[in-house]
Coordinates of C-alpha atoms in Angstrom, one line a residue:
X1 CA 30.0 25.8 8.1
X2 CA 27.1 26.1 10.5
X3 CA 26.7 22.9 12.4
X4 CA 24.2 21.3 14.7
X5 CA 25.7 19.8 17.9
X6 CA 24.3 16.6 19.4
X7 CA 24.7 17.2 23.1
X8 CA 26.4 14.7 25.4
X9 CA 24.3 12.4 27.6
X10 CA 26.8 12.6 30.4
X11 CA 27.0 15.1 33.2
X12 CA 29.1 18.3 33.1
X13 CA 32.7 17.7 34.3
X14 CA 34.2 19.5 37.2
X15 CA 35.8 22.8 36.1
X16 CA 39.2 21.8 37.6
X17 CA 39.5 18.9 35.1
X18 CA 41.5 19.2 32.0
X19 CA 39.6 18.8 28.7
X20 CA 41.2 15.3 28.1
X21 CA 40.4 14.2 31.6
X22 CA 36.8 15.5 31.3
X23 CA 36.3 13.5 28.1
X24 CA 37.7 10.3 29.7
X25 CA 35.4 10.8 32.7
X26 CA 32.4 11.3 30.5
X27 CA 33.2 8.1 28.5
X28 CA 33.6 6.1 31.7
X29 CA 30.3 7.4 33.2
X30 CA 28.5 6.7 30.0
X31 CA 29.8 3.1 29.9
X32 CA 28.8 2.6 33.5
X33 CA 25.3 3.9 32.9
X34 CA 24.8 1.9 29.7
X35 CA 24.7 5.0 27.6
X36 CA 26.8 6.2 24.7
X37 CA 30.0 8.0 25.3
X38 CA 30.0 11.8 25.5
X39 CA 32.0 12.3 22.3
X40 CA 30.6 15.3 20.4
X41 CA 29.0 14.4 17.0
X42 CA 28.4 17.2 14.5
X43 CA 26.3 17.1 11.4
X44 CA 26.0 20.0 8.9
X45 CA 22.8 21.8 9.0
X46 CA 21.9 21.1 5.4
X47 CA 22.1 17.3 5.8
X48 CA 18.6 16.9 7.4
X49 CA 16.6 18.8 4.7
X50 CA 18.8 17.4 1.9
X51 CA 18.1 13.8 3.1
X52 CA 14.4 14.4 3.4
X53 CA 14.2 16.1 -0.1
X54 CA 16.1 13.3 -1.7
X55 CA 13.9 10.7 0.0
X56 CA 10.7 12.5 -1.1
X57 CA 12.0 12.8 -4.7
X58 CA 12.8 9.1 -4.9
X59 CA 9.4 8.1 -3.5
X60 CA 7.6 10.6 -5.8
X61 CA 9.5 9.3 -8.9
X62 CA 8.8 5.7 -8.1
X63 CA 5.0 6.3 -8.0
X64 CA 4.5 9.0 -10.6
X65 CA 4.4 7.0 -13.9
X66 CA 1.6 8.6 -16.0
X67 CA 2.9 7.1 -19.2
X68 CA 1.5 3.7 -18.0
X69 CA -2.0 5.4 -18.2
X70 CA -4.0 2.8 -16.4
X71 CA -4.1 -0.9 -15.6
X72 CA -7.2 -2.4 -14.1
X73 CA -10.3 -0.7 -12.5
X74 CA -9.1 2.7 -13.7
X75 CA -10.2 1.9 -17.3
X76 CA -14.0 1.7 -16.6
X77 CA -13.7 4.5 -14.0
X78 CA -12.1 6.8 -16.5
X79 CA -14.6 5.9 -19.2
X80 CA -17.5 6.6 -16.8
X81 CA -15.9 9.9 -15.8
X82 CA -15.5 10.9 -19.5
X83 CA -19.1 10.0 -20.2
X84 CA -20.8 11.5 -17.2
X85 CA -18.4 13.7 -15.3
X86 CA -18.2 13.7 -11.5
X87 CA -21.9 13.3 -10.9
X88 CA -22.4 10.5 -13.4
X89 CA -19.3 8.8 -12.0
X90 CA -20.4 9.0 -8.4
X91 CA -23.9 7.8 -9.2
X92 CA -22.6 4.6 -10.9
X93 CA -20.5 3.6 -7.9
X94 CA -22.3 4.9 -4.8
X95 CA -24.0 1.6 -4.1
X96 CA -20.8 -0.4 -4.7
X97 CA -18.7 1.7 -2.3
X98 CA -21.4 2.2 0.4
X99 CA -19.4 0.0 2.8
X100 CA -16.3 2.1 2.3
X101 CA -17.7 5.6 1.6
X102 CA -14.4 7.4 0.9
X103 CA -13.0 4.7 -1.3
X104 CA -13.1 6.5 -4.6
X105 CA -12.3 10.0 -3.5
X106 CA -8.6 9.8 -4.2
X107 CA -9.2 8.3 -7.6
X108 CA -11.8 11.0 -8.4
X109 CA -9.3 13.6 -7.5
X110 CA -6.8 12.2 -10.0
X111 CA -9.5 12.0 -12.7
X112 CA -10.5 15.6 -12.0
X113 CA -7.0 16.8 -12.3
X114 CA -6.5 14.9 -15.6
X115 CA -9.9 15.9 -17.0
X116 CA -10.8 12.2 -17.1
X117 CA -7.4 10.9 -18.2
X118 CA -6.5 8.1 -15.8
X119 CA -2.7 8.8 -16.0
X120 CA -3.1 11.6 -13.4
X121 CA -4.2 9.2 -10.8
X122 CA -0.5 8.5 -10.5
X123 CA 0.0 12.1 -9.3
X124 CA -2.3 11.5 -6.4
X125 CA -0.6 8.1 -5.7
X126 CA 2.8 9.8 -5.7
X127 CA 1.7 12.5 -3.3
X128 CA 0.1 10.0 -1.0
X129 CA 3.4 8.0 -0.9
X130 CA 5.4 11.1 -0.2
X131 CA 2.9 11.9 2.5
X132 CA 3.6 8.6 4.1
X133 CA 7.3 9.3 4.4
X134 CA 6.7 12.8 5.9
X135 CA 4.0 11.3 8.2
X136 CA 6.6 8.9 9.7
X137 CA 9.1 11.6 10.1
X138 CA 6.5 13.7 12.0
X139 CA 5.3 10.8 14.0
X140 CA 8.7 10.0 15.4
X141 CA 9.8 13.6 16.0
X142 CA 8.9 13.6 19.7
X143 CA 11.2 10.6 20.2
X144 CA 14.4 12.5 19.3
X145 CA 15.6 9.6 17.2
X146 CA 18.2 10.3 14.5
X147 CA 16.9 11.5 11.1
X148 CA 18.6 8.7 9.2
X149 CA 16.8 6.1 11.3
X150 CA 13.4 7.8 10.8
X151 CA 14.1 8.0 7.1
X152 CA 14.9 4.3 7.0
X153 CA 11.6 3.4 8.6
X154 CA 9.7 5.9 6.5
X155 CA 11.1 4.6 3.3
X156 CA 10.0 1.1 4.2
X157 CA 6.4 2.3 4.4
X158 CA 6.6 4.6 1.4
X159 CA 8.4 2.2 -0.9
X160 CA 6.7 -0.9 0.4
X161 CA 9.4 -3.3 -0.8
X162 CA 7.3 -6.4 0.1
X163 CA 4.2 -5.1 -1.7
X164 CA 4.5 -4.5 -5.5
X165 CA 0.8 -3.7 -5.7
X166 CA 1.3 -0.4 -4.1
X167 CA 2.7 0.9 -7.4
X168 CA -0.6 0.4 -9.1
X169 CA -3.4 3.0 -9.2
X170 CA -5.9 0.3 -8.2
X171 CA -4.4 0.3 -4.7
X172 CA -4.5 4.1 -4.3
X173 CA -7.3 3.8 -1.7
X174 CA -5.1 1.2 0.2
X175 CA -2.2 3.6 0.1
X176 CA -4.4 6.4 1.4
X177 CA -5.4 4.2 4.3
X178 CA -1.8 3.5 5.0
X179 CA -1.1 7.2 5.1
X180 CA -3.9 7.7 7.6
X181 CA -2.5 4.9 9.8
X182 CA 0.9 6.6 9.9
X183 CA -0.6 9.9 10.8
X184 CA -2.8 8.2 13.5
X185 CA 0.3 6.5 14.9
X186 CA 2.0 9.9 15.3
X187 CA -1.0 11.2 17.2
X188 CA -1.1 8.1 19.4
X189 CA 2.6 8.5 20.2
X190 CA 1.8 12.1 21.4
X191 CA -1.1 10.8 23.4
X192 CA 1.2 8.3 25.2
X193 CA 3.9 10.9 25.9
X194 CA 1.7 13.9 26.8
X195 CA -1.6 12.4 27.9
X196 CA -3.7 15.0 26.1
X197 CA -7.0 13.5 25.1
X198 CA -7.2 15.5 21.9
X199 CA -4.4 13.4 20.4
X200 CA -6.2 10.2 21.1
X201 CA -9.5 11.5 19.7
X202 CA -7.9 12.9 16.5
X203 CA -5.9 9.7 16.1
X204 CA -9.1 7.7 16.2
X205 CA -10.8 10.1 13.7
X206 CA -7.9 9.9 11.2
X207 CA -7.8 6.2 11.5
X208 CA -11.5 5.9 10.9
X209 CA -11.2 8.1 7.8
X210 CA -8.5 5.8 6.5
X211 CA -10.6 2.7 7.2
X212 CA -13.6 4.4 5.4
X213 CA -11.3 4.7 2.4
X214 CA -10.0 1.1 2.5
X215 CA -10.7 -1.2 5.5
X216 CA -7.5 -3.3 5.0
X217 CA -5.7 -1.9 8.1
X218 CA -8.6 -2.8 10.4
X219 CA -6.6 -5.6 12.0
X220 CA -3.2 -3.8 11.8
X221 CA -4.4 -0.8 13.8
X222 CA -5.1 -2.7 17.1
X223 CA -1.8 -4.5 16.7
X224 CA 0.1 -1.2 16.1
X225 CA -1.6 0.3 19.2
X226 CA -0.5 -2.6 21.4
X227 CA 3.0 -2.3 20.0
X228 CA 3.1 1.4 20.7
X229 CA 1.7 1.0 24.2
X230 CA 4.5 -1.5 25.0
X231 CA 7.3 0.5 23.3
X232 CA 6.6 4.1 24.5
X233 CA 7.5 4.7 28.1
X234 CA 4.2 6.0 29.4
X235 CA 1.6 5.3 32.2
X236 CA 0.1 1.9 31.6
X237 CA -3.4 3.4 31.7
X238 CA -2.7 5.4 28.6
X239 CA -1.5 2.3 26.8
X240 CA -4.6 0.4 27.7
X241 CA -6.9 3.3 26.6
X242 CA -5.0 3.5 23.3
X243 CA -5.4 -0.2 22.6
X244 CA -9.1 0.0 23.4
X245 CA -9.6 3.1 21.3
X246 CA -7.9 1.6 18.2
X247 CA -9.7 -1.7 18.5
X248 CA -13.1 0.1 19.0
X249 CA -12.4 2.3 15.9
X250 CA -11.7 -0.8 13.8
X251 CA -14.7 -2.6 15.2
X252 CA -16.9 0.4 14.5
X253 CA -15.9 0.5 10.8
X254 CA -16.4 -3.2 10.5
X255 CA -19.8 -3.0 12.1
X256 CA -20.8 -0.2 9.7
X257 CA -19.6 -2.1 6.7
X258 CA -21.2 -5.4 7.5
X259 CA -24.3 -4.4 9.4
X260 CA -25.4 -0.8 9.0
X261 CA -25.1 -0.9 5.2
X262 CA -27.6 -3.8 5.1
X263 CA -30.2 -1.4 6.6
X264 CA -29.2 1.5 4.3
X265 CA -29.6 -0.6 1.2
X266 CA -31.1 -4.0 1.9
X267 CA -31.8 -4.9 -1.8
X268 CA -28.4 -4.0 -3.3
X269 CA -25.4 -5.4 -1.4
X270 CA -22.2 -3.3 -1.0
X271 CA -18.8 -4.5 -2.1
X272 CA -18.0 -6.3 1.2
X273 CA -21.4 -7.9 1.7
X274 CA -21.6 -9.0 -2.0
X275 CA -18.3 -10.7 -1.8
X276 CA -19.0 -12.4 1.5
X277 CA -22.3 -13.8 0.1
X278 CA -20.4 -15.2 -2.9
X279 CA -17.3 -16.8 -1.4
X280 CA -16.9 -16.3 2.4
X281 CA -14.4 -18.5 4.2
X282 CA -16.1 -21.4 5.9
X283 CA -13.9 -21.8 9.0
X284 CA -10.8 -20.6 10.8
X285 CA -9.0 -23.7 9.5
X286 CA -9.9 -22.7 5.9
X287 CA -8.6 -19.2 6.5
X288 CA -5.3 -20.4 7.8
X289 CA -5.0 -22.8 4.9
X290 CA -5.6 -20.1 2.3
X291 CA -3.2 -17.7 3.8
X292 CA -0.5 -20.4 4.2
X293 CA -1.0 -21.6 0.6
X294 CA -0.8 -18.1 -0.8
X295 CA 2.3 -17.1 1.1
X296 CA 4.1 -20.3 0.2
X297 CA 3.1 -20.1 -3.4
X298 CA 3.3 -16.4 -4.2
X299 CA 4.9 -14.7 -1.3
X300 CA 8.5 -15.9 -0.7
X301 CA 9.6 -12.2 -0.6
X302 CA 7.0 -11.5 2.1
X303 CA 8.1 -14.5 4.1
X304 CA 11.8 -13.4 3.7
X305 CA 10.8 -9.9 4.9
X306 CA 9.1 -11.3 8.0
X307 CA 12.1 -13.4 8.9
X308 CA 14.5 -10.5 8.2
X309 CA 12.7 -8.1 10.5
X310 CA 12.4 -10.7 13.2
X311 CA 16.2 -11.3 13.0
X312 CA 16.7 -7.5 13.0
X313 CA 14.8 -7.2 16.3
X314 CA 16.9 -10.0 17.8
X315 CA 20.2 -8.4 16.6
X316 CA 19.2 -5.0 18.0
X317 CA 18.3 -6.5 21.4
X318 CA 21.4 -8.7 21.7
X319 CA 23.7 -5.9 20.7
X320 CA 22.2 -3.5 23.2
X321 CA 21.1 -1.0 20.5
X322 CA 17.6 -1.2 22.0
X323 CA 16.5 -2.9 25.3
X324 CA 15.9 -6.6 25.2
X325 CA 12.1 -6.4 25.6
X326 CA 11.8 -4.0 22.7
X327 CA 14.0 -6.2 20.5
X328 CA 11.8 -9.2 21.2
X329 CA 8.7 -7.0 20.6
X330 CA 10.0 -6.3 17.1
X331 CA 10.7 -9.9 16.5
X332 CA 7.4 -11.1 17.9
X333 CA 5.3 -8.5 16.0
X334 CA 7.0 -9.6 12.8
X335 CA 6.3 -13.2 13.4
X336 CA 2.6 -12.6 14.2
X337 CA 2.1 -10.2 11.3
X338 CA 0.3 -12.8 9.1
X339 CA -2.5 -12.7 11.7
X340 CA -3.6 -9.4 10.2
X341 CA -4.7 -11.1 7.1
X342 CA -7.9 -12.1 9.0
X343 CA -9.4 -8.9 7.7
X344 CA -9.9 -10.6 4.3
X345 CA -12.0 -13.4 5.7
X346 CA -14.9 -12.3 3.5
X347 CA -13.8 -13.9 0.3
X348 CA -11.5 -16.8 -0.6
X349 CA -10.3 -14.8 -3.7
X350 CA -8.9 -12.1 -1.4
X351 CA -7.0 -14.7 0.6
X352 CA -5.6 -16.1 -2.6
X353 CA -4.3 -12.6 -3.6
X354 CA -0.7 -12.0 -2.5
X355 CA -1.1 -8.3 -3.1
X356 CA -3.8 -8.0 -0.5
X357 CA -1.9 -10.2 2.0
X358 CA 1.3 -8.4 1.3
X359 CA -0.3 -5.1 2.0
X360 CA -1.5 -5.8 5.6
X361 CA 1.6 -7.8 6.5
X362 CA 3.8 -4.9 5.3
X363 CA 1.8 -2.5 7.5
X364 CA 2.3 -4.8 10.5
X365 CA 6.0 -5.0 9.8
X366 CA 6.1 -1.2 9.6
X367 CA 4.5 -1.1 13.1
X368 CA 7.2 -3.4 14.3
X369 CA 10.0 -1.2 12.8
X370 CA 8.6 1.9 14.6
X371 CA 9.8 0.3 17.8
X372 CA 13.4 0.7 16.7
X373 CA 13.6 4.6 16.8
X374 CA 11.2 4.7 19.7
X375 CA 13.3 2.5 22.0
X376 CA 16.9 3.1 20.8
X377 CA 19.5 3.4 23.6
X378 CA 22.2 5.2 21.6
X379 CA 24.6 2.3 22.1
X380 CA 26.3 0.6 19.1
X381 CA 25.7 3.6 16.7
X382 CA 27.8 2.1 14.0
X383 CA 25.8 -1.2 14.0
X384 CA 22.6 0.8 14.0
X385 CA 23.7 2.9 11.1
X386 CA 24.7 -0.2 9.1
X387 CA 21.4 -1.9 9.7
X388 CA 19.4 1.3 8.9
X389 CA 21.4 1.6 5.6
X390 CA 20.6 -2.0 4.8
X391 CA 16.9 -1.3 5.4
X392 CA 17.1 1.7 3.1
X393 CA 18.8 -0.3 0.4
X394 CA 16.3 -3.1 0.7
X395 CA 13.5 -0.7 0.4
X396 CA 15.0 0.9 -2.7
X397 CA 15.7 -2.5 -4.3
X398 CA 12.3 -3.9 -3.4
X399 CA 10.7 -0.8 -4.9
X400 CA 12.5 -1.2 -8.1
X401 CA 11.6 -4.9 -8.3
X402 CA 8.0 -4.0 -7.6
X403 CA 7.8 -1.5 -10.4
X404 CA 9.5 -3.8 -12.8
X405 CA 7.1 -6.7 -11.9
X406 CA 4.2 -5.0 -13.7
X407 CA 5.9 -3.8 -16.8
X408 CA 5.4 -6.9 -19.1
X409 CA 1.7 -6.9 -18.4
X410 CA 1.4 -3.2 -19.0
X411 CA 3.4 -3.4 -22.2
X412 CA 1.1 -6.2 -23.5
X413 CA -2.0 -4.1 -22.7
X414 CA -0.6 -1.1 -24.6
X415 CA 0.3 -3.3 -27.6
X416 CA -3.2 -4.7 -27.8
X417 CA -4.9 -1.4 -27.3
X418 CA -2.7 0.3 -29.9
X419 CA -3.5 -2.5 -32.4
X420 CA -7.2 -2.1 -31.7
X421 CA -7.1 1.6 -32.6
X422 CA -7.3 1.2 -36.5
X423 CA -9.8 -1.7 -36.1
X424 CA -12.3 0.2 -34.0
X425 CA -12.1 3.1 -36.4
X426 CA -12.7 0.8 -39.3
X427 CA -15.8 -0.8 -37.7
X428 CA -19.0 0.8 -38.9
X429 CA -22.4 1.3 -37.2
X430 CA -23.9 -2.0 -36.0
X431 CA -20.6 -3.7 -35.9
X432 CA -18.6 -5.1 -33.0
X433 CA -14.8 -5.7 -32.6
X434 CA -14.0 -9.1 -31.1
X435 CA -10.6 -10.2 -29.7
X436 CA -10.2 -14.0 -29.7
X437 CA -7.3 -14.9 -27.4
X438 CA -5.4 -17.9 -28.6
X439 CA -2.4 -17.2 -26.3
X440 CA -4.0 -18.1 -23.0
X441 CA -2.6 -14.8 -21.6
X442 CA -5.7 -12.6 -21.5
X443 CA -8.8 -12.6 -19.4
X444 CA -7.3 -12.9 -16.0
X445 CA -5.3 -10.7 -13.6
X446 CA -2.5 -9.7 -14.1
X447 CA -2.8 -9.5 -17.9
X448 CA -6.2 -8.1 -19.0
X449 CA -9.3 -9.2 -17.1
X450 CA -12.3 -9.7 -19.3
X451 CA -14.4 -6.8 -18.2
X452 CA -11.7 -4.1 -18.7
X453 CA -10.8 -4.5 -22.4
X454 CA -13.9 -2.7 -23.7
X455 CA -13.6 0.4 -21.4
X456 CA -9.8 0.4 -22.0
X457 CA -10.3 0.7 -25.8
X458 CA -12.8 3.5 -25.3
X459 CA -10.3 5.5 -23.2
X460 CA -7.2 4.6 -25.2
X461 CA -8.6 5.0 -28.7
X462 CA -11.3 7.6 -28.0
X463 CA -13.8 5.5 -29.8
X464 CA -17.1 4.0 -28.5
X465 CA -17.1 0.9 -30.8
X466 CA -17.9 -2.1 -28.5
X467 CA -15.0 -4.5 -28.0
X468 CA -15.5 -8.1 -26.8
X469 CA -13.0 -10.6 -25.5
X470 CA -13.7 -14.3 -25.9
X471 CA -12.0 -17.7 -26.3
X472 CA -12.2 -20.7 -28.6
X473 CA -11.0 -24.3 -27.9
X474 CA -8.4 -25.5 -27.3
X475 CA -7.5 -22.2 -25.4
X476 CA -8.6 -22.6 -21.8
X477 CA -11.4 -20.3 -20.8
X478 CA -10.5 -18.3 -17.7
X479 CA -12.9 -17.9 -14.8
X480 CA -15.5 -15.3 -15.7
X481 CA -14.6 -15.7 -19.4
X482 CA -16.8 -17.0 -22.2
X483 CA -16.6 -19.1 -25.3
X484 CA -17.1 -17.0 -28.5
X485 CA -20.8 -16.9 -29.4
X486 CA -22.3 -15.2 -32.4
X487 CA -24.7 -13.2 -30.2
X488 CA -21.7 -11.5 -28.7
X489 CA -19.3 -11.5 -31.7
X490 CA -21.8 -10.9 -34.4
X491 CA -21.9 -12.7 -37.7
X492 CA -19.9 -12.5 -41.0
X493 CA -16.7 -12.0 -38.9
X494 CA -13.7 -10.9 -40.8
X495 CA -10.1 -11.2 -39.5
X496 CA -8.4 -7.8 -39.5
X497 CA -5.1 -8.5 -37.8
X498 CA -3.3 -10.7 -35.3
X499 CA -1.4 -9.4 -32.3
X500 CA 1.6 -11.5 -31.0
X501 CA 1.4 -12.0 -27.2
X502 CA 3.2 -14.2 -24.8
X503 CA 2.2 -17.8 -25.5
X504 CA 0.6 -17.1 -28.9
X505 CA -1.6 -14.5 -30.7
X506 CA -4.8 -12.7 -30.2
X507 CA -6.9 -12.4 -33.4
X508 CA -9.0 -9.2 -33.9
X509 CA -12.2 -9.5 -35.9
X510 CA -15.0 -7.2 -37.0
X511 CA -18.5 -8.8 -36.9
X512 CA -22.0 -7.6 -37.7
X513 CA -24.5 -7.6 -34.9
X514 CA -27.9 -9.1 -35.7

């Protein structure tokens, strides 16, 4: 079998020594120098590509689930694509995405591949996730760290065990921004090691493209730059320039989103500005309160992940697997990771959404984990292998839990849309189909927000009959919902069927519009 040999870190023994004496001398010197012993370790040549292929297949399979079709924003996006194609689609959303101009490009690619069918957005999502794993492997290549350790860190990013939202199509732009961050980190590492300005410039360009797709990592990027500057052994001037560049890139995108877009379109606010005008956070105290409440209420897994990675940094430092300063850097970065949620200051609803908070915190924890392969000493290899294996298992388990989390809601959507099929086909000209929810399970995320039911029926059932969702007492009316009114539901309503849902039923009627 052809084998790759990991060379010894010790010096070459004197030729007069016997082989056994030489090995004992190498071990003694390695111990004196704080380095691993000179024992030869061999790995078969096929292990590296096999591990990478298996990892890519697992990541791809976890994200490529076209049978789920769509879940949230993809329904109206697919309907508009089917109705107007790429040009009609773009014209409907150019104003909304002005503050993040590349936001819908990945989704448009999926719709183009699927001919408007939203299930193929999952293909793009899966390819982006695989790209994240490969980007981490490439980023860490100059550090000479073991493949298994690089894979462990890469799987944490690509399987995002603390962020179930990453398995939904609606967060494809966020996943694309995470991919850009990983690539930029690889370029920044090369800048620190080699000092070639082109790596710094291209890293900033890639980071800016990611932020133009989804600005969520705007606070993570400067933190990651500082972490890299402290972890990679390089001249301090390079580290300072890196931190300044990353911060300036994030600031530039924020300035464009909040200031420049006002001049481009003063009468029609973009997504960010519109949300800030509606529900901006009033103070720093309010921001902290919202983040604290959301994490304590909905994010115990996120908090557990923060604690686990902080402990991991301490264990690695105290065991000698990495230098003490780097271990405490991992722990400190993990503990301050919630600070990155400041990027969502523009809307209290964002700060109450654990999927958004989990996203940026996960990216900050990924930056912390990058210190491990960068700073490893080679000591305590068995402990490092055990910890890396635990990280891989945690990523796999967290990914499985994340996928499973959404299945009940997706199944309820599919049931309701399937039951709507015969009804919309029965409805004639001038009639509307009304769904009256008596279960209290519709109308809000994560079940079926009000504005998505009609477009979902068009895409699912290939029928343009209007579908309306409303509520009647004593069923609570969700925020943004409405009580049933004849001007919406029509008159002479006739009950066609009832659909059992969690907590009750949803009655489906056909009414005549006046």
